[in-house]
Amino acid sequence: MLPRTALVRTITSNGAKRSMSDGPKMHKASNWQKLESSRPVDPHPHPVFEPPFNPVASGALVFGTVVAGYGVIYNGMRHQQYKQGYWK
């Protein structure tokens, strides 16, 4: 009995999902201006990247990321070469 109810529950929940061809769910507020005017005003928006950037810190971060990425790939390849006997 338990597997049958689980199967029925799965089928009904999967059938209830929206298909990908449906449009996105939009806000249904009939008076959007009133809703938007009731929101607090943000005096300082916070974008992801805010200049001015410190060139030394940015350069060090980029250089460190490139070196670390190269090191990970090289050491992984080196490990495989030793493990498989190509390098002694």
mmCIF file of N, CA and C in Angstrom:
data_model
loop_
_atom_site.group_PDB
_atom_site.id
_atom_site.type_symbol
_atom_site.label_atom_id
_atom_site.label_comp_id
_atom_site.label_asym_id
_atom_site.label_seq_id
_atom_site.Cartn_x
_atom_site.Cartn_y
_atom_site.Cartn_z
ATOM 1 N N MET A 1 0.823 -1.194 0.000
ATOM 2 C CA MET A 1 0.000 0.000 0.000
ATOM 3 C C MET A 1 0.866 1.256 0.000
ATOM 4 N N LEU A 2 1.939 1.246 0.777
ATOM 5 C CA LEU A 2 2.799 2.411 0.867
ATOM 6 C C LEU A 2 3.451 2.761 -0.479
ATOM 7 N N PRO A 3 4.018 1.782 -1.216
ATOM 8 C CA PRO A 3 4.606 2.156 -2.506
ATOM 9 C C PRO A 3 3.582 2.722 -3.487
ATOM 10 N N ARG A 4 2.349 2.232 -3.429
ATOM 11 C CA ARG A 4 1.316 2.725 -4.340
ATOM 12 C C ARG A 4 0.967 4.179 -4.017
ATOM 13 N N THR A 5 0.843 4.530 -2.739
ATOM 14 C CA THR A 5 0.511 5.910 -2.389
ATOM 15 C C THR A 5 1.677 6.840 -2.718
ATOM 16 N N ALA A 6 2.898 6.359 -2.547
ATOM 17 C CA ALA A 6 4.052 7.178 -2.914
ATOM 18 C C ALA A 6 4.077 7.412 -4.415
ATOM 19 N N LEU A 7 3.755 6.383 -5.191
ATOM 20 C CA LEU A 7 3.714 6.511 -6.641
ATOM 21 C C LEU A 7 2.628 7.488 -7.069
ATOM 22 N N VAL A 8 1.454 7.388 -6.479
ATOM 23 C CA VAL A 8 0.357 8.300 -6.822
ATOM 24 C C VAL A 8 0.720 9.729 -6.441
ATOM 25 N N ARG A 9 1.339 9.927 -5.282
ATOM 26 C CA ARG A 9 1.730 11.263 -4.842
ATOM 27 C C ARG A 9 2.772 11.857 -5.795
ATOM 28 N N THR A 10 3.716 11.035 -6.244
ATOM 29 C CA THR A 10 4.747 11.509 -7.164
ATOM 30 C C THR A 10 4.148 11.893 -8.507
ATOM 31 N N ILE A 11 3.249 11.073 -9.000
ATOM 32 C CA ILE A 11 2.625 11.355 -10.296
ATOM 33 C C ILE A 11 1.796 12.623 -10.235
ATOM 34 N N THR A 12 1.036 12.804 -9.176
ATOM 35 C CA THR A 12 0.197 14.003 -9.092
ATOM 36 C C THR A 12 1.037 15.251 -8.890
ATOM 37 N N SER A 13 2.134 15.153 -8.120
ATOM 38 C CA SER A 13 2.949 16.353 -7.917
ATOM 39 C C SER A 13 3.720 16.714 -9.179
ATOM 40 N N ASN A 14 4.170 15.723 -9.934
ATOM 41 C CA ASN A 14 4.870 16.017 -11.180
ATOM 42 C C ASN A 14 3.915 16.561 -12.225
ATOM 43 N N GLY A 15 2.689 16.111 -12.206
ATOM 44 C CA GLY A 15 1.705 16.623 -13.159
ATOM 45 C C GLY A 15 1.291 18.045 -12.842
ATOM 46 N N ALA A 16 1.439 18.448 -11.582
ATOM 47 C CA ALA A 16 1.020 19.782 -11.179
ATOM 48 C C ALA A 16 2.080 20.834 -11.465
ATOM 49 N N LYS A 17 3.292 20.441 -11.829
ATOM 50 C CA LYS A 17 4.354 21.404 -12.089
ATOM 51 C C LYS A 17 4.052 22.189 -13.358
ATOM 52 N N ARG A 18 4.513 23.432 -13.364
ATOM 53 C CA ARG A 18 4.330 24.252 -14.562
ATOM 54 C C ARG A 18 5.273 23.774 -15.644
ATOM 55 N N SER A 19 4.834 23.828 -16.852
ATOM 56 C CA SER A 19 5.710 23.429 -17.944
ATOM 57 C C SER A 19 6.648 24.582 -18.286
ATOM 58 N N MET A 20 7.721 24.286 -18.977
ATOM 59 C CA MET A 20 8.710 25.298 -19.323
ATOM 60 C C MET A 20 8.182 26.255 -20.390
ATOM 61 N N SER A 21 7.123 25.878 -21.086
ATOM 62 C CA SER A 21 6.591 26.756 -22.118
ATOM 63 C C SER A 21 5.733 27.881 -21.538
ATOM 64 N N ASP A 22 5.362 27.769 -20.262
ATOM 65 C CA ASP A 22 4.615 28.851 -19.627
ATOM 66 C C ASP A 22 5.518 30.060 -19.447
ATOM 67 N N GLY A 23 4.923 31.230 -19.457
ATOM 68 C CA GLY A 23 5.688 32.439 -19.222
ATOM 69 C C GLY A 23 6.061 32.565 -17.759
ATOM 70 N N PRO A 24 6.904 33.524 -17.437
ATOM 71 C CA PRO A 24 7.270 33.704 -16.032
ATOM 72 C C PRO A 24 6.088 34.215 -15.224
ATOM 73 N N LYS A 25 6.105 33.930 -13.934
ATOM 74 C CA LYS A 25 5.042 34.420 -13.064
ATOM 75 C C LYS A 25 5.253 35.909 -12.849
ATOM 76 N N MET A 26 4.279 36.697 -13.188
ATOM 77 C CA MET A 26 4.372 38.144 -13.046
ATOM 78 C C MET A 26 3.574 38.575 -11.819
ATOM 79 N N HIS A 27 3.968 39.704 -11.257
ATOM 80 C CA HIS A 27 3.256 40.239 -10.109
ATOM 81 C C HIS A 27 1.878 40.699 -10.567
ATOM 82 N N LYS A 28 0.863 40.366 -9.834
ATOM 83 C CA LYS A 28 -0.512 40.634 -10.264
ATOM 84 C C LYS A 28 -1.099 41.881 -9.616
ATOM 85 N N ALA A 29 -0.248 42.802 -9.125
ATOM 86 C CA ALA A 29 -0.786 44.002 -8.484
ATOM 87 C C ALA A 29 -1.463 44.879 -9.531
ATOM 88 N N SER A 30 -2.686 45.202 -9.286
ATOM 89 C CA SER A 30 -3.412 46.037 -10.246
ATOM 90 C C SER A 30 -2.970 47.494 -10.165
ATOM 91 N N ASN A 31 -2.501 47.928 -9.013
ATOM 92 C CA ASN A 31 -2.022 49.307 -8.863
ATOM 93 C C ASN A 31 -0.533 49.290 -8.526
ATOM 94 N N TRP A 32 0.287 49.030 -9.538
ATOM 95 C CA TRP A 32 1.720 48.868 -9.363
ATOM 96 C C TRP A 32 2.376 50.155 -8.863
ATOM 97 N N GLN A 33 1.928 51.323 -9.330
ATOM 98 C CA GLN A 33 2.526 52.588 -8.905
ATOM 99 C C GLN A 33 2.354 52.792 -7.405
ATOM 100 N N LYS A 34 1.194 52.454 -6.881
ATOM 101 C CA LYS A 34 0.957 52.602 -5.451
ATOM 102 C C LYS A 34 1.872 51.679 -4.649
ATOM 103 N N LEU A 35 2.057 50.447 -5.120
ATOM 104 C CA LEU A 35 2.924 49.496 -4.449
ATOM 105 C C LEU A 35 4.375 49.976 -4.499
ATOM 106 N N GLU A 36 4.810 50.477 -5.643
ATOM 107 C CA GLU A 36 6.191 50.921 -5.790
ATOM 108 C C GLU A 36 6.472 52.171 -4.965
ATOM 109 N N SER A 37 5.495 53.067 -4.853
ATOM 110 C CA SER A 37 5.713 54.290 -4.085
ATOM 111 C C SER A 37 5.753 54.027 -2.582
ATOM 112 N N SER A 38 5.229 52.891 -2.135
ATOM 113 C CA SER A 38 5.243 52.588 -0.706
ATOM 114 C C SER A 38 6.566 51.984 -0.250
ATOM 115 N N ARG A 39 7.444 51.658 -1.192
ATOM 116 C CA ARG A 39 8.743 51.090 -0.835
ATOM 117 C C ARG A 39 9.682 52.188 -0.365
ATOM 118 N N PRO A 40 10.581 51.885 0.569
ATOM 119 C CA PRO A 40 11.532 52.905 1.021
ATOM 120 C C PRO A 40 12.554 53.211 -0.075
ATOM 121 N N VAL A 41 13.006 54.452 -0.112
ATOM 122 C CA VAL A 41 13.986 54.864 -1.110
ATOM 123 C C VAL A 41 15.378 54.484 -0.607
ATOM 124 N N ASP A 42 16.145 53.843 -1.464
ATOM 125 C CA ASP A 42 17.504 53.455 -1.103
ATOM 126 C C ASP A 42 18.422 54.624 -1.424
ATOM 127 N N PRO A 43 19.013 55.264 -0.412
ATOM 128 C CA PRO A 43 19.832 56.446 -0.687
ATOM 129 C C PRO A 43 21.145 56.110 -1.386
ATOM 130 N N HIS A 44 21.637 54.902 -1.220
ATOM 131 C CA HIS A 44 22.896 54.512 -1.838
ATOM 132 C C HIS A 44 22.773 53.089 -2.367
ATOM 133 N N PRO A 45 22.519 52.929 -3.665
ATOM 134 C CA PRO A 45 22.453 51.565 -4.192
ATOM 135 C C PRO A 45 23.829 50.901 -4.108
ATOM 136 N N HIS A 46 23.845 49.627 -3.873
ATOM 137 C CA HIS A 46 25.090 48.897 -3.685
ATOM 138 C C HIS A 46 25.338 47.975 -4.872
ATOM 139 N N PRO A 47 25.996 48.484 -5.922
ATOM 140 C CA PRO A 47 26.342 47.597 -7.018
ATOM 141 C C PRO A 47 27.435 46.615 -6.588
ATOM 142 N N VAL A 48 27.613 45.586 -7.369
ATOM 143 C CA VAL A 48 28.569 44.549 -7.006
ATOM 144 C C VAL A 48 29.988 45.103 -6.992
ATOM 145 N N PHE A 49 30.370 45.833 -8.018
ATOM 146 C CA PHE A 49 31.715 46.393 -8.106
ATOM 147 C C PHE A 49 31.617 47.905 -7.988
ATOM 148 N N GLU A 50 32.243 48.458 -6.978
ATOM 149 C CA GLU A 50 32.232 49.899 -6.788
ATOM 150 C C GLU A 50 33.653 50.436 -6.897
ATOM 151 N N PRO A 51 33.922 51.279 -7.894
ATOM 152 C CA PRO A 51 35.254 51.873 -7.966
ATOM 153 C C PRO A 51 35.406 52.906 -6.867
ATOM 154 N N PRO A 52 36.540 53.351 -6.492
ATOM 155 C CA PRO A 52 37.839 53.089 -7.115
ATOM 156 C C PRO A 52 38.434 51.774 -6.611
ATOM 157 N N PHE A 53 39.150 51.093 -7.505
ATOM 158 C CA PHE A 53 39.791 49.842 -7.150
ATOM 159 C C PHE A 53 41.249 50.092 -6.808
ATOM 160 N N ASN A 54 41.772 49.332 -5.889
ATOM 161 C CA ASN A 54 43.184 49.401 -5.564
ATOM 162 C C ASN A 54 43.926 48.555 -6.602
ATOM 163 N N PRO A 55 44.765 49.165 -7.459
ATOM 164 C CA PRO A 55 45.407 48.387 -8.525
ATOM 165 C C PRO A 55 46.360 47.323 -7.997
ATOM 166 N N VAL A 56 47.021 47.573 -6.870
ATOM 167 C CA VAL A 56 47.949 46.582 -6.324
ATOM 168 C C VAL A 56 47.174 45.355 -5.822
ATOM 169 N N ALA A 57 46.100 45.599 -5.091
ATOM 170 C CA ALA A 57 45.306 44.486 -4.570
ATOM 171 C C ALA A 57 44.642 43.713 -5.706
ATOM 172 N N SER A 58 44.127 44.437 -6.702
ATOM 173 C CA SER A 58 43.476 43.771 -7.835
ATOM 174 C C SER A 58 44.477 42.943 -8.619
ATOM 175 N N GLY A 59 45.670 43.516 -8.863
ATOM 176 C CA GLY A 59 46.701 42.772 -9.591
ATOM 177 C C GLY A 59 47.148 41.541 -8.840
ATOM 178 N N ALA A 60 47.319 41.674 -7.522
ATOM 179 C CA ALA A 60 47.726 40.526 -6.712
ATOM 180 C C ALA A 60 46.656 39.440 -6.721
ATOM 181 N N LEU A 61 45.405 39.831 -6.660
ATOM 182 C CA LEU A 61 44.314 38.859 -6.685
ATOM 183 C C LEU A 61 44.265 38.118 -8.019
ATOM 184 N N VAL A 62 44.377 38.850 -9.121
ATOM 185 C CA VAL A 62 44.346 38.213 -10.444
ATOM 186 C C VAL A 62 45.563 37.299 -10.613
ATOM 187 N N PHE A 63 46.752 37.797 -10.258
ATOM 188 C CA PHE A 63 47.965 36.999 -10.391
ATOM 189 C C PHE A 63 47.882 35.734 -9.532
ATOM 190 N N GLY A 64 47.437 35.873 -8.299
ATOM 191 C CA GLY A 64 47.320 34.718 -7.416
ATOM 192 C C GLY A 64 46.329 33.692 -7.927
ATOM 193 N N THR A 65 45.229 34.168 -8.499
ATOM 194 C CA THR A 65 44.228 33.247 -9.037
ATOM 195 C C THR A 65 44.780 32.476 -10.226
ATOM 196 N N VAL A 66 45.494 33.170 -11.115
ATOM 197 C CA VAL A 66 46.073 32.506 -12.286
ATOM 198 C C VAL A 66 47.132 31.494 -11.859
ATOM 199 N N VAL A 67 47.994 31.880 -10.940
ATOM 200 C CA VAL A 67 49.045 30.967 -10.478
ATOM 201 C C VAL A 67 48.435 29.759 -9.773
ATOM 202 N N ALA A 68 47.448 29.980 -8.921
ATOM 203 C CA ALA A 68 46.817 28.863 -8.215
ATOM 204 C C ALA A 68 46.109 27.930 -9.196
ATOM 205 N N GLY A 69 45.430 28.495 -10.180
ATOM 206 C CA GLY A 69 44.744 27.668 -11.172
ATOM 207 C C GLY A 69 45.713 26.833 -11.988
ATOM 208 N N TYR A 70 46.816 27.456 -12.417
ATOM 209 C CA TYR A 70 47.827 26.714 -13.159
ATOM 210 C C TYR A 70 48.434 25.628 -12.279
ATOM 211 N N GLY A 71 48.710 25.947 -11.021
ATOM 212 C CA GLY A 71 49.312 24.972 -10.124
ATOM 213 C C GLY A 71 48.422 23.766 -9.892
ATOM 214 N N VAL A 72 47.139 24.001 -9.754
ATOM 215 C CA VAL A 72 46.208 22.885 -9.533
ATOM 216 C C VAL A 72 46.202 21.955 -10.745
ATOM 217 N N ILE A 73 46.113 22.526 -11.945
ATOM 218 C CA ILE A 73 46.069 21.707 -13.160
ATOM 219 C C ILE A 73 47.398 20.970 -13.357
ATOM 220 N N TYR A 74 48.516 21.692 -13.196
ATOM 221 C CA TYR A 74 49.818 21.070 -13.409
ATOM 222 C C TYR A 74 50.070 19.946 -12.399
ATOM 223 N N ASN A 75 49.775 20.213 -11.148
ATOM 224 C CA ASN A 75 50.024 19.180 -10.145
ATOM 225 C C ASN A 75 49.098 17.981 -10.301
ATOM 226 N N GLY A 76 47.882 18.201 -10.766
ATOM 227 C CA GLY A 76 46.998 17.078 -11.057
ATOM 228 C C GLY A 76 47.532 16.230 -12.195
ATOM 229 N N MET A 77 48.034 16.899 -13.246
ATOM 230 C CA MET A 77 48.624 16.177 -14.369
ATOM 231 C C MET A 77 49.886 15.442 -13.926
ATOM 232 N N ARG A 78 50.719 16.096 -13.127
ATOM 233 C CA ARG A 78 51.957 15.496 -12.637
ATOM 234 C C ARG A 78 51.662 14.247 -11.800
ATOM 235 N N HIS A 79 50.652 14.356 -10.943
ATOM 236 C CA HIS A 79 50.260 13.212 -10.118
ATOM 237 C C HIS A 79 49.834 12.031 -10.992
ATOM 238 N N GLN A 80 49.037 12.304 -12.010
ATOM 239 C CA GLN A 80 48.572 11.222 -12.877
ATOM 240 C C GLN A 80 49.732 10.591 -13.646
ATOM 241 N N GLN A 81 50.688 11.413 -14.089
ATOM 242 C CA GLN A 81 51.832 10.883 -14.830
ATOM 243 C C GLN A 81 52.665 9.949 -13.955
ATOM 244 N N TYR A 82 52.900 10.334 -12.697
ATOM 245 C CA TYR A 82 53.642 9.470 -11.785
ATOM 246 C C TYR A 82 52.822 8.223 -11.426
ATOM 247 N N LYS A 83 51.550 8.409 -11.189
ATOM 248 C CA LYS A 83 50.692 7.296 -10.771
ATOM 249 C C LYS A 83 50.600 6.234 -11.865
ATOM 250 N N GLN A 84 50.534 6.659 -13.118
ATOM 251 C CA GLN A 84 50.361 5.717 -14.218
ATOM 252 C C GLN A 84 51.695 5.209 -14.774
ATOM 253 N N GLY A 85 52.807 5.708 -14.217
ATOM 254 C CA GLY A 85 54.109 5.164 -14.575
ATOM 255 C C GLY A 85 54.762 5.813 -15.772
ATOM 256 N N TYR A 86 54.228 6.902 -16.311
ATOM 257 C CA TYR A 86 54.858 7.548 -17.458
ATOM 258 C C TYR A 86 56.101 8.309 -17.027
ATOM 259 N N TRP A 87 56.071 8.884 -15.852
ATOM 260 C CA TRP A 87 57.242 9.578 -15.292
ATOM 261 C C TRP A 87 57.738 8.734 -14.125
ATOM 262 N N LYS A 88 59.033 8.714 -13.931
ATOM 263 C CA LYS A 88 59.587 7.917 -12.844
ATOM 264 C C LYS A 88 60.131 8.814 -11.780
#
